[in-house]
CSV table of C-alpha atoms and ligand atoms in Angstrom, one decimal:
chain,number,residue,atom,x,y,z
A,518,MET,CA,1.9,-4.8,-5.7
A,519,PHE,CA,3.6,-2.9,-3.0
A,520,GLU,CA,0.6,-2.9,-0.6
A,521,ASN,CA,2.7,-3.9,2.4
A,522,LEU,CA,5.6,-1.7,1.6
A,523,THR,CA,3.3,1.2,1.2
A,524,GLU,CA,1.6,0.6,4.4
A,525,ARG,CA,4.8,0.3,6.4
A,526,LEU,CA,6.5,3.3,4.8
A,527,SER,CA,3.6,5.6,5.2
A,528,ARG,CA,3.3,4.7,8.8
A,529,THR,CA,7.0,5.3,9.5
A,530,LEU,CA,7.9,8.2,7.3
A,531,LYS,CA,5.7,10.5,9.2
A,532,ASN,CA,7.7,10.0,12.4
A,533,VAL,CA,10.8,11.9,11.3
A,534,SER,CA,11.1,14.6,13.9
A,535,GLY,CA,13.2,17.7,14.4
A,536,ARG,CA,13.2,20.8,12.3
A,537,GLY,CA,15.4,22.8,10.0
A,538,ARG,CA,17.7,20.1,8.8
A,539,LEU,CA,17.7,16.3,8.5
A,540,THR,CA,20.3,14.8,10.7
A,541,ASP,CA,21.7,11.3,11.3
A,542,ASP,CA,19.8,11.4,14.6
A,543,ASN,CA,16.3,12.3,13.4
A,544,ILE,CA,16.3,9.9,10.5
A,545,LYS,CA,18.0,6.9,12.2
A,546,ASP,CA,14.9,5.1,13.4
A,547,THR,CA,13.0,5.8,10.3
A,548,LEU,CA,15.8,4.6,8.1
A,549,ARG,CA,15.9,1.4,10.1
A,550,GLU,CA,12.1,1.1,9.4
A,551,VAL,CA,12.6,1.7,5.7
A,552,ARG,CA,15.2,-1.1,5.7
A,553,MET,CA,12.9,-3.5,7.4
A,554,ALA,CA,10.0,-2.5,5.1
A,555,LEU,CA,12.1,-3.3,2.0
A,556,LEU,CA,13.3,-6.6,3.4
A,557,GLU,CA,9.8,-7.5,4.2
A,558,ALA,CA,8.8,-6.6,0.6
A,559,ASP,CA,11.4,-9.2,-0.4
A,560,VAL,CA,13.8,-6.8,-2.0
A,561,ALA,CA,17.2,-8.4,-2.5
A,562,LEU,CA,19.6,-7.6,0.3
A,563,PRO,CA,22.3,-5.9,-1.7
A,564,VAL,CA,19.7,-3.6,-3.2
A,565,VAL,CA,18.3,-2.8,0.2
A,566,ARG,CA,21.8,-1.9,1.5
A,567,GLU,CA,22.5,0.3,-1.4
A,568,PHE,CA,19.2,2.0,-1.3
A,569,VAL,CA,19.4,2.8,2.4
A,570,LYS,CA,22.9,4.1,2.0
A,571,ARG,CA,21.9,6.4,-0.8
A,572,VAL,CA,18.9,7.7,1.0
A,573,LYS,CA,21.0,8.4,4.0
A,574,GLU,CA,23.7,10.2,2.1
A,575,ARG,CA,21.2,12.3,0.4
A,576,ALA,CA,19.2,13.1,3.5
A,577,VAL,CA,21.7,14.0,6.1
A,578,GLY,CA,22.3,17.7,6.0
A,579,THR,CA,19.4,18.4,3.7
A,580,GLU,CA,17.7,21.7,4.6
A,581,VAL,CA,14.0,21.2,5.1
A,582,SER,CA,12.1,23.6,3.0
A,583,LYS,CA,9.9,26.0,4.9
A,584,SER,CA,6.7,24.6,3.6
A,585,LEU,CA,7.5,21.0,4.5
A,586,THR,CA,7.9,19.0,7.7
A,587,PRO,CA,11.1,17.0,8.0
A,588,GLY,CA,9.0,13.9,7.4
A,589,GLN,CA,7.8,15.2,4.1
A,590,GLU,CA,11.2,16.3,3.1
A,591,PHE,CA,12.4,12.8,3.9
A,592,ILE,CA,9.6,11.2,1.9
A,593,LYS,CA,10.6,13.3,-1.1
A,594,ILE,CA,14.1,11.8,-0.9
A,595,VAL,CA,12.9,8.3,-0.5
A,596,GLN,CA,10.6,8.8,-3.5
A,597,ALA,CA,13.4,10.1,-5.6
A,598,GLU,CA,15.6,7.1,-4.7
A,599,LEU,CA,12.7,4.7,-5.4
A,600,GLU,CA,12.5,6.2,-8.8
A,601,ALA,CA,16.2,6.0,-9.3
A,602,VAL,CA,16.4,2.3,-8.3
A,603,MET,CA,13.6,1.4,-10.7
A,604,GLY,CA,14.7,3.6,-13.6
A,605,GLU,CA,12.7,6.8,-13.6
A,606,GLU,CA,11.1,7.0,-17.0
A,607,ASN,CA,9.3,4.2,-18.8
A,608,GLU,CA,11.4,2.6,-21.4
A,609,GLY,CA,9.5,1.2,-24.3
A,610,LEU,CA,10.6,-1.3,-26.9
A,611,ASP,CA,13.1,-0.1,-29.4
A,612,LEU,CA,12.0,-1.8,-32.6
A,613,SER,CA,13.8,0.6,-35.0
A,614,CYS,CA,15.8,-1.7,-37.3
A,615,GLN,CA,15.5,-3.3,-40.7
A,616,PRO,CA,12.3,-5.2,-40.4
A,617,PRO,CA,11.4,-7.7,-39.1
A,618,ALA,CA,12.3,-6.6,-35.6
A,619,VAL,CA,12.9,-9.7,-33.6
A,620,ILE,CA,11.9,-10.0,-30.0
A,621,LEU,CA,13.3,-13.0,-28.1
A,622,MET,CA,11.7,-14.1,-24.9
A,623,ALA,CA,13.8,-15.7,-22.1
A,624,GLY,CA,13.0,-16.9,-18.7
A,625,LEU,CA,12.2,-19.9,-16.4
A,626,GLN,CA,9.4,-22.3,-17.0
A,627,GLY,CA,6.1,-20.9,-15.8
A,628,ALA,CA,7.4,-17.3,-15.7
A,629,GLY,CA,4.8,-16.2,-18.2
A,630,LYS,CA,6.8,-16.1,-21.4
A,631,THR,CA,4.1,-17.6,-23.7
A,632,THR,CA,1.4,-15.6,-22.2
A,633,SER,CA,3.5,-12.5,-22.6
A,634,VAL,CA,4.2,-13.3,-26.3
A,635,GLY,CA,0.4,-13.2,-26.8
A,636,LYS,CA,0.0,-10.0,-24.8
A,637,LEU,CA,2.8,-8.2,-26.5
A,638,GLY,CA,1.8,-9.3,-29.9
A,639,LYS,CA,-1.7,-8.0,-29.3
A,640,LEU,CA,-0.3,-4.7,-28.0
A,641,LEU,CA,2.0,-4.2,-30.9
A,642,LYS,CA,-0.8,-5.0,-33.3
A,643,GLU,CA,-3.4,-2.8,-31.8
A,644,ARG,CA,-1.4,0.1,-30.4
A,645,ASP,CA,1.3,0.3,-33.0
A,646,SER,CA,-0.4,-1.3,-36.0
A,647,LYS,CA,2.4,-3.7,-36.4
A,648,LYS,CA,2.2,-6.9,-38.5
A,649,VAL,CA,3.2,-9.5,-36.0
A,650,LEU,CA,4.4,-13.1,-36.4
A,651,VAL,CA,4.9,-15.4,-33.4
A,652,VAL,CA,6.7,-18.7,-33.2
A,653,SER,CA,7.5,-21.2,-30.4
A,654,ALA,CA,10.9,-22.7,-30.0
A,655,ASP,CA,9.7,-24.7,-27.0
A,656,VAL,CA,10.3,-28.2,-28.3
A,657,TYR,CA,10.1,-29.9,-25.0
A,658,ARG,CA,6.4,-29.7,-24.5
A,659,PRO,CA,4.1,-30.1,-27.5
A,660,ALA,CA,1.4,-28.4,-25.5
A,661,ALA,CA,3.6,-25.3,-25.3
A,662,ILE,CA,3.5,-24.9,-29.1
A,663,LYS,CA,-0.2,-25.5,-29.2
A,664,GLN,CA,-0.7,-23.0,-26.3
A,665,LEU,CA,1.0,-20.3,-28.4
A,666,GLU,CA,-1.0,-21.2,-31.5
A,667,THR,CA,-4.3,-20.8,-29.6
A,668,LEU,CA,-3.2,-17.6,-28.0
A,669,ALA,CA,-2.2,-16.1,-31.4
A,670,GLY,CA,-5.6,-17.1,-32.8
A,671,ASP,CA,-7.3,-15.4,-29.8
A,672,VAL,CA,-5.5,-12.1,-30.3
A,673,GLY,CA,-5.5,-12.2,-34.1
A,674,ILE,CA,-1.8,-12.4,-34.9
A,675,ASP,CA,0.0,-14.8,-37.2
A,676,PHE,CA,1.5,-18.0,-35.9
A,677,PHE,CA,4.4,-19.7,-37.5
A,678,PRO,CA,4.1,-23.5,-37.0
A,679,SER,CA,6.9,-25.5,-35.4
A,680,ASN,CA,7.1,-29.1,-34.0
A,681,VAL,CA,8.9,-31.0,-31.3
A,682,GLU,CA,11.1,-32.8,-33.9
A,683,GLN,CA,12.9,-29.6,-34.8
A,684,LYS,CA,15.8,-27.9,-33.2
A,685,PRO,CA,15.2,-24.5,-31.6
A,686,VAL,CA,17.8,-22.9,-33.8
A,687,GLU,CA,16.2,-24.3,-36.9
A,688,ILE,CA,12.8,-23.0,-35.9
A,689,ALA,CA,14.3,-19.6,-35.2
A,690,LYS,CA,15.9,-19.5,-38.6
A,691,ALA,CA,12.8,-20.6,-40.5
A,692,ALA,CA,10.6,-18.1,-38.7
A,693,LEU,CA,13.0,-15.3,-39.4
A,694,GLU,CA,13.1,-16.2,-43.1
A,695,HIS,CA,9.4,-16.3,-43.3
A,696,GLY,CA,9.1,-13.0,-41.5
A,697,LYS,CA,11.4,-11.4,-44.0
A,698,LEU,CA,9.7,-13.0,-47.0
A,699,LYS,CA,6.2,-11.9,-45.9
A,700,PHE,CA,7.2,-8.5,-44.7
A,701,TYR,CA,6.4,-8.8,-41.0
A,702,ASP,CA,7.2,-5.8,-38.9
A,703,VAL,CA,7.9,-7.9,-35.8
A,704,VAL,CA,8.7,-11.5,-35.1
A,705,ILE,CA,8.3,-12.6,-31.5
A,706,VAL,CA,10.1,-15.8,-30.5
A,707,ASP,CA,9.0,-17.8,-27.5
A,708,THR,CA,11.5,-20.2,-26.0
A,709,ALA,CA,11.5,-23.1,-23.6
A,710,GLY,CA,12.2,-22.5,-19.9
A,711,ARG,CA,13.4,-24.9,-17.2
A,712,LEU,CA,12.4,-25.0,-13.6
A,713,HIS,CA,15.9,-23.8,-12.6
A,714,VAL,CA,18.7,-22.1,-14.4
A,715,ASP,CA,20.8,-24.8,-16.0
A,716,GLU,CA,23.7,-24.7,-18.5
A,717,GLU,CA,22.0,-26.6,-21.2
A,718,MET,CA,19.1,-24.2,-21.3
A,719,MET,CA,21.4,-21.2,-21.3
A,720,ASP,CA,23.5,-22.7,-24.2
A,721,GLU,CA,20.4,-23.3,-26.2
A,722,ILE,CA,19.0,-19.9,-25.8
A,723,LYS,CA,22.4,-18.3,-26.5
A,724,ASP,CA,22.5,-20.2,-29.8
A,725,VAL,CA,19.0,-19.0,-30.6
A,726,HIS,CA,20.0,-15.5,-29.8
A,727,LYS,CA,23.0,-15.7,-32.1
A,728,THR,CA,20.9,-17.0,-34.9
A,729,LEU,CA,18.3,-14.3,-34.5
A,730,ASN,CA,20.3,-11.3,-33.5
A,731,PRO,CA,17.1,-9.8,-31.9
A,732,VAL,CA,16.7,-6.1,-31.3
A,733,GLU,CA,15.0,-6.9,-28.0
A,734,THR,CA,15.8,-9.7,-25.7
A,735,LEU,CA,13.3,-9.7,-22.9
A,736,PHE,CA,13.7,-11.5,-19.7
A,737,VAL,CA,10.4,-12.6,-18.4
A,738,VAL,CA,10.2,-13.1,-14.6
A,739,ASP,CA,7.5,-13.9,-12.1
A,740,ALA,CA,7.2,-11.1,-9.5
A,741,MET,CA,5.9,-13.5,-6.9
A,742,THR,CA,9.3,-15.2,-6.8
A,743,GLY,CA,10.7,-12.1,-5.0
A,744,GLN,CA,14.4,-12.5,-4.2
A,745,ASP,CA,14.7,-15.5,-6.5
A,746,ALA,CA,13.6,-13.2,-9.3
A,747,ALA,CA,16.6,-11.2,-8.7
A,748,ASN,CA,18.9,-14.2,-8.8
A,749,THR,CA,17.5,-15.6,-12.0
A,750,ALA,CA,17.7,-12.2,-13.5
A,751,LYS,CA,21.3,-12.1,-12.8
A,752,ALA,CA,21.9,-15.6,-14.3
A,753,PHE,CA,20.1,-14.6,-17.5
A,754,ASN,CA,21.7,-11.3,-17.7
A,755,ASP,CA,25.2,-12.9,-17.5
A,756,ALA,CA,24.3,-15.3,-20.3
A,757,LEU,CA,22.4,-13.0,-22.7
A,758,PRO,CA,22.6,-9.4,-23.6
A,759,LEU,CA,19.2,-8.6,-22.2
A,760,THR,CA,17.5,-5.4,-23.3
A,761,GLY,CA,14.7,-5.3,-20.8
A,762,VAL,CA,12.5,-7.2,-18.4
A,763,ILE,CA,8.8,-8.1,-18.3
A,764,LEU,CA,7.7,-8.6,-14.7
A,765,THR,CA,4.7,-10.9,-14.6
A,766,LYS,CA,2.0,-11.8,-12.1
A,767,VAL,CA,2.3,-8.4,-10.5
A,768,ASP,CA,-1.5,-8.8,-9.8
A,769,GLY,CA,-0.8,-11.5,-7.3
A,770,ASP,CA,2.2,-10.0,-5.6
A,771,ALA,CA,1.6,-7.7,-2.7
A,772,ARG,CA,5.3,-7.2,-1.9
A,773,GLY,CA,6.8,-5.8,-5.0
A,774,GLY,CA,10.4,-6.7,-4.1
A,775,ALA,CA,11.2,-7.9,-7.6
A,776,ALA,CA,10.4,-4.6,-9.1
A,777,LEU,CA,12.9,-2.9,-6.9
A,778,SER,CA,15.6,-5.6,-7.3
A,779,VAL,CA,15.6,-6.6,-10.9
A,780,ARG,CA,16.7,-3.3,-12.4
A,781,HIS,CA,19.4,-2.7,-9.9
A,782,ILE,CA,20.8,-6.2,-10.3
A,783,THR,CA,20.7,-6.4,-14.1
A,784,GLY,CA,21.0,-2.7,-15.0
A,785,LYS,CA,18.2,-3.4,-17.5
A,786,PRO,CA,14.9,-1.6,-17.4
A,787,ILE,CA,11.6,-3.2,-16.6
A,788,LYS,CA,9.6,-2.4,-19.7
A,789,PHE,CA,6.2,-4.1,-19.0
A,790,LEU,CA,4.2,-5.5,-16.1
A,791,GLY,CA,2.0,-8.5,-16.5
A,792,VAL,CA,-1.1,-7.8,-14.4
A,793,GLY,CA,-3.3,-10.7,-15.1
A,794,GLU,CA,-4.0,-13.8,-17.2
A,795,LYS,CA,-6.0,-12.1,-19.9
A,796,THR,CA,-4.4,-11.0,-23.1
A,797,ASP,CA,-4.8,-7.3,-22.4
A,798,ALA,CA,-3.2,-7.5,-19.0
A,799,LEU,CA,0.1,-6.0,-20.0
A,800,GLU,CA,1.1,-2.5,-18.9
A,801,PRO,CA,4.1,-0.3,-19.7
A,802,PHE,CA,6.1,0.1,-16.5
A,803,HIS,CA,6.4,3.7,-15.2
A,804,PRO,CA,8.9,3.8,-12.3
A,805,ASN,CA,8.0,7.3,-11.3
A,806,ARG,CA,4.3,6.6,-11.1
A,807,VAL,CA,5.0,3.4,-9.2
A,808,ALA,CA,7.3,5.2,-6.8
A,809,SER,CA,4.6,7.8,-5.9
A,810,ARG,CA,2.1,5.0,-5.6
A,811,ILE,CA,4.3,3.2,-3.1
A,812,LEU,CA,4.4,6.3,-1.0
A,813,GLY,CA,1.0,7.7,-1.6
A,814,MET,CA,-1.3,4.8,-2.0
A,815,GLY,CA,-1.7,4.2,1.7
A,816,ASP,CA,-3.0,7.6,2.3
A,817,VAL,CA,-5.5,7.5,-0.5
A,818,LEU,CA,-6.7,4.1,0.7
A,819,SER,CA,-7.1,5.5,4.2
A,820,LEU,CA,-8.9,8.4,2.8
A,821,ILE,CA,-11.3,6.1,1.0
A,822,GLU,CA,-11.8,4.1,4.2
A,823,ASP,CA,-12.5,7.3,6.1
A,824,LEU,CA,-15.0,8.3,3.5
A,825,GLU,CA,-16.7,5.0,3.5
A,826,ARG,CA,-16.9,4.9,7.3
A,827,ASN,CA,-18.2,8.4,7.7
A,828,VAL,CA,-20.5,8.9,4.8
A,829,ASP,CA,-23.9,8.3,6.3
A,830,LYS,CA,-25.0,4.9,5.0
A,831,GLN,CA,-28.6,6.0,4.6
A,832,GLU,CA,-27.6,9.1,2.7
A,833,ALA,CA,-25.4,7.0,0.4
A,834,GLU,CA,-28.3,4.6,-0.2
A,835,LYS,CA,-30.6,7.5,-0.9
A,836,LEU,CA,-28.2,8.8,-3.4
A,837,ALA,CA,-27.8,5.4,-5.0
A,838,LYS,CA,-31.5,5.0,-5.3
A,839,LYS,CA,-31.8,8.4,-6.8
A,840,PHE,CA,-29.5,7.4,-9.6
A,841,LYS,CA,-31.5,4.2,-10.2
A,842,ASP,CA,-34.6,6.4,-10.4
A,843,LYS,CA,-32.7,8.4,-13.1
A,844,LYS,CA,-33.5,11.7,-11.4
A,845,GLY,CA,-29.9,12.8,-11.1
A,846,PHE,CA,-28.0,14.8,-8.6
A,847,ASP,CA,-29.5,18.1,-7.4
A,848,LEU,CA,-28.6,20.9,-5.0
A,849,GLU,CA,-30.4,19.1,-2.2
A,850,ASP,CA,-27.9,16.2,-2.7
A,851,PHE,CA,-25.1,18.6,-2.9
A,852,ARG,CA,-26.0,20.1,0.4
A,853,SER,CA,-26.1,16.7,2.1
A,854,GLN,CA,-22.7,16.0,0.6
A,855,LEU,CA,-21.3,19.1,2.1
A,856,GLN,CA,-22.7,18.2,5.4
A,857,GLN,CA,-21.0,14.8,5.2
A,858,MET,CA,-17.7,16.4,4.2
A,859,LYS,CA,-18.0,18.5,7.3
A,860,ASN,CA,-18.5,15.4,9.4
A,861,MET,CA,-15.3,14.0,8.1
A,862,GLY,CA,-13.1,16.6,9.6
A,863,GLY,CA,-13.5,19.0,6.8
A,864,MET,CA,-11.5,19.7,3.7
A,865,MET,CA,-8.2,20.0,5.4
A,866,GLY,CA,-8.5,16.6,6.9
A,867,MET,CA,-9.2,15.2,3.5
A,868,LEU,CA,-6.6,17.2,1.7
A,869,ASP,CA,-3.8,16.1,3.9
A,870,LYS,CA,-4.4,12.5,3.0
A,871,LEU,CA,-4.2,12.9,-0.8
A,872,PRO,CA,-0.8,12.2,-2.2
A,873,GLY,CA,1.2,15.4,-2.9
A,874,MET,CA,-1.4,17.5,-1.1
A,875,SER,CA,0.6,17.5,2.1
A,876,GLN,CA,3.3,19.3,0.2
A,877,LEU,CA,1.1,22.2,-0.7
A,878,PRO,CA,2.6,25.5,0.5
A,879,SER,CA,0.9,26.6,3.7
A,880,ASP,CA,-0.4,29.8,2.2
A,881,VAL,CA,-2.4,27.8,-0.3
A,882,LYS,CA,-3.6,25.6,2.5
A,883,ASP,CA,-4.8,28.6,4.5
A,884,LYS,CA,-7.1,29.4,1.7
A,885,VAL,CA,-8.8,26.1,1.9
A,886,ASP,CA,-11.0,27.1,4.7
A,887,ASP,CA,-13.7,24.9,6.2
A,888,LYS,CA,-15.8,28.1,6.6
A,889,VAL,CA,-16.3,27.6,2.9
A,890,PHE,CA,-18.6,24.7,3.6
A,891,VAL,CA,-20.6,26.7,6.0
A,892,GLN,CA,-21.0,29.4,3.5
A,893,MET,CA,-21.9,27.0,0.7
A,894,GLU,CA,-24.5,25.4,2.9
A,895,ALA,CA,-26.0,28.8,3.8
A,896,ILE,CA,-26.4,29.6,0.1
A,897,ILE,CA,-28.2,26.4,-0.6
A,898,ASN,CA,-30.4,27.0,2.5
A,899,SER,CA,-31.5,30.3,1.0
A,900,MET,CA,-32.9,28.7,-2.0
A,901,THR,CA,-36.4,27.5,-2.5
A,902,LYS,CA,-37.2,23.8,-2.8
A,903,GLY,CA,-37.9,24.3,-6.5
A,904,GLU,CA,-34.6,26.0,-7.0
A,905,ARG,CA,-32.7,23.2,-5.3
A,906,ALA,CA,-34.4,20.6,-7.5
A,907,HIS,CA,-34.0,22.7,-10.7
A,908,PRO,CA,-30.8,24.7,-10.4
A,909,GLU,CA,-31.2,25.9,-14.0
A,910,LEU,CA,-34.0,28.2,-12.7
A,911,ILE,CA,-31.5,30.3,-10.8
A,912,LYS,CA,-30.9,33.3,-12.9
A,913,GLY,CA,-30.2,37.0,-12.2
A,914,SER,CA,-32.8,38.2,-9.7
A,915,ARG,CA,-33.0,34.9,-7.9
A,916,LYS,CA,-29.3,34.9,-7.5
A,917,LYS,CA,-29.5,38.4,-5.9
A,918,ARG,CA,-32.2,37.2,-3.5
A,919,ILE,CA,-30.2,34.1,-2.6
A,920,ALA,CA,-27.0,36.1,-2.0
A,921,ALA,CA,-28.9,38.6,0.2
A,922,GLY,CA,-30.6,35.8,2.1
A,923,SER,CA,-27.3,34.0,2.9
A,924,GLY,CA,-25.2,37.1,3.6
A,925,THR,CA,-23.0,36.5,0.5
A,926,GLN,CA,-22.3,38.0,-2.8
A,927,VAL,CA,-23.8,37.1,-6.2
A,928,GLN,CA,-20.3,35.8,-7.2
A,929,ASP,CA,-20.3,33.4,-4.3
A,930,VAL,CA,-23.6,32.1,-5.6
A,931,ASN,CA,-22.1,31.7,-9.0
A,932,ARG,CA,-19.2,29.9,-7.7
A,933,LEU,CA,-21.4,27.5,-5.8
A,934,LEU,CA,-23.4,26.8,-8.9
A,935,LYS,CA,-20.2,26.1,-10.8
A,936,GLN,CA,-19.0,23.7,-8.2
A,937,PHE,CA,-22.4,22.1,-8.1
A,938,THR,CA,-22.2,21.5,-11.9
A,939,GLN,CA,-18.8,19.9,-11.5
A,940,MET,CA,-20.0,17.7,-8.7
A,941,GLN,CA,-23.0,16.7,-10.8
A,942,LYS,CA,-20.7,15.7,-13.7
A,943,MET,CA,-18.6,13.7,-11.2
A,944,MET,CA,-21.7,12.0,-9.8
A,945,LYS,CA,-22.8,11.0,-13.2
A,946,LYS,CA,-19.5,9.3,-13.8
A,947,MET,CA,-19.7,7.7,-10.4
A,948,GLN,CA,-22.9,6.0,-11.1
A,949,LYS,CA,-21.1,2.9,-12.2
A,950,GLY,CA,-17.9,3.1,-10.4
A,951,GLY,CA,-18.8,3.7,-6.8
A,952,MET,CA,-16.7,5.4,-4.2
A,953,LYS,CA,-13.3,4.6,-5.6
A,954,ASN,CA,-14.1,6.1,-8.9
A,955,MET,CA,-15.4,9.2,-7.2
A,956,MET,CA,-12.1,9.6,-5.3
A,957,ARG,CA,-10.2,9.4,-8.5
A,958,GLN,CA,-12.4,12.1,-9.9
A,959,MET,CA,-12.0,14.3,-6.9
A,960,LYS,CA,-8.3,13.9,-6.9
A,961,GLY,CA,-8.3,15.2,-10.5
A,962,MET,CA,-10.4,18.2,-9.5
A,963,MET,CA,-8.5,19.3,-6.5
A,964,PRO,CA,-5.5,21.2,-7.3
A,965,GLY,CA,-6.7,24.4,-9.0
A,966,GLY,CA,-9.7,22.5,-10.2
A,967,GLY,CA,-12.1,25.1,-9.0
A,968,MET,CA,-13.2,23.4,-5.8
A,969,PHE,CA,-11.5,26.0,-3.8
A,970,PRO,CA,-12.1,29.7,-3.9
A,971,GLY,CA,-9.1,31.8,-4.0
A,972,ARG,CA,-7.0,29.5,-6.1
B,640,LIG,P1,5.9,-19.9,-19.6
B,640,LIG,O1,6.2,-21.3,-19.2
B,640,LIG,O2,7.0,-19.0,-19.2
B,640,LIG,O3,5.6,-19.8,-21.1
B,640,LIG,O4,4.6,-19.4,-18.8
B,640,LIG,P2,3.1,-19.3,-19.3
B,640,LIG,O5,3.0,-18.1,-20.3
B,640,LIG,O6,2.6,-20.6,-19.9
B,640,LIG,O7,2.4,-18.9,-18.0
B,640,LIG,C1,2.3,-19.7,-16.8
B,640,LIG,C2,1.1,-19.4,-16.0
B,640,LIG,O8,1.2,-18.1,-15.5
B,640,LIG,C3,-0.2,-19.5,-16.9
B,640,LIG,O9,-1.2,-20.1,-16.1
B,640,LIG,C4,-0.5,-18.0,-17.1
B,640,LIG,O10,-1.9,-17.8,-17.2
B,640,LIG,C5,0.0,-17.4,-15.8
B,640,LIG,N1,0.4,-16.0,-16.0
B,640,LIG,C6,1.3,-15.4,-16.9
B,640,LIG,N2,1.4,-14.1,-16.8
B,640,LIG,C7,0.5,-13.8,-15.8
B,640,LIG,C8,0.2,-12.5,-15.1
B,640,LIG,O11,0.7,-11.4,-15.4
B,640,LIG,N3,-0.7,-12.6,-14.1
B,640,LIG,C9,-1.3,-13.8,-13.7
B,640,LIG,N4,-2.1,-13.7,-12.7
B,640,LIG,N5,-1.0,-14.9,-14.3
B,640,LIG,C10,-0.1,-14.9,-15.3
B,641,LIG,MG1,5.8,-21.3,-22.5
């Protein structure tokens, strides 16, 4: 999700010029780009207009803090507004009521309702230890009832039988009765959808809603339908008191427009994302994380690409082979890593690409000095072959000798060894995951994680 938006935004947001203060003038072009990017991401037009208006109002006249460039200041504003439009905090389900708590699913045919019932049932059972009953009121397609039965069996939750002869309201009533009688914590009710919003369907689900009085009425919508998702959301929201949204098929949607539109149009939070066909592919939706992902991902990806381009292929293969041979990562490997980092434009070049890092105050940045690499390399150069292969040998007198040989202090040697140990741990974790995993690890290590002296 959001790949395209991210790409466009990260390209344009850097171009905000000027200094001191954001003005109409220096954000005009960028604002136009933001608008285009959102439209291309298939965000609904009213949402785009409102978003751009709010960013503009907030930006114009804003003082640029000393440590930031105007572009960075602008990004901060865009990020805050992205969060605002999606709802800031994750809102989970509110199941606090006299049990059973009833969850009603609504949405068009093919949106992913039945699949989401299974996923949600599994989540509530496994994460919250709830006793869950599911039932299908989709009486138009026998296969739909069977589909839910199978799904319930797969995830190990109870299924309340129904058949196509029954009326949806009857089914709902019977399932609720059964839920009370057998002390279920949660009853999830799946419903029929249509291909388009029609009155008959809305009347039916309104009746079911009245019968059940659910604590959660979740609107399930396919992210890939983009602008249409916003329109259907509006129709359902007008007909039913929705309490939240499940946005499905996010895994197949590179644009992400629906995520930005749905909340704004319905005023209801997106509570979960469906991210695949499997029953565990359901994630709580965190607007703040998603917002920083929209703005930061491009940079991380480009960093990974840089790494992959620059890391000497042979070195990488040697390293990979070493892991296969189960010998592990030694100081010799650490040295060749340092050399590769130097080839990539040094630590500053890398840092600037990590999300949030560009916002580090400049006095912190100044301490991240590429000379550090040179020094680290010098220290390793002063070790014997045996010491490089067996760092655990390096104790008191050896440390003194190495420090003297490299023109450093014993504490520098200690620091290097500590960094080496961290790197070694990271490498172990990387054995399976490859470069992307390593980047994730490094990101975690960076701010104050001991990689940099003086912090
Ligand atoms: P319903 O008509 O609303 O009940 O929709 P279904 O639950 O039957 O889902 C329709 C299709 O969408 C099925 O093939 C599902 O496997 C698929 N589907 C549902 N949710 C997701 C999702 O989050 N990601 C992907 N890739 N497919 C999904
Ligand atoms: Mg269904």
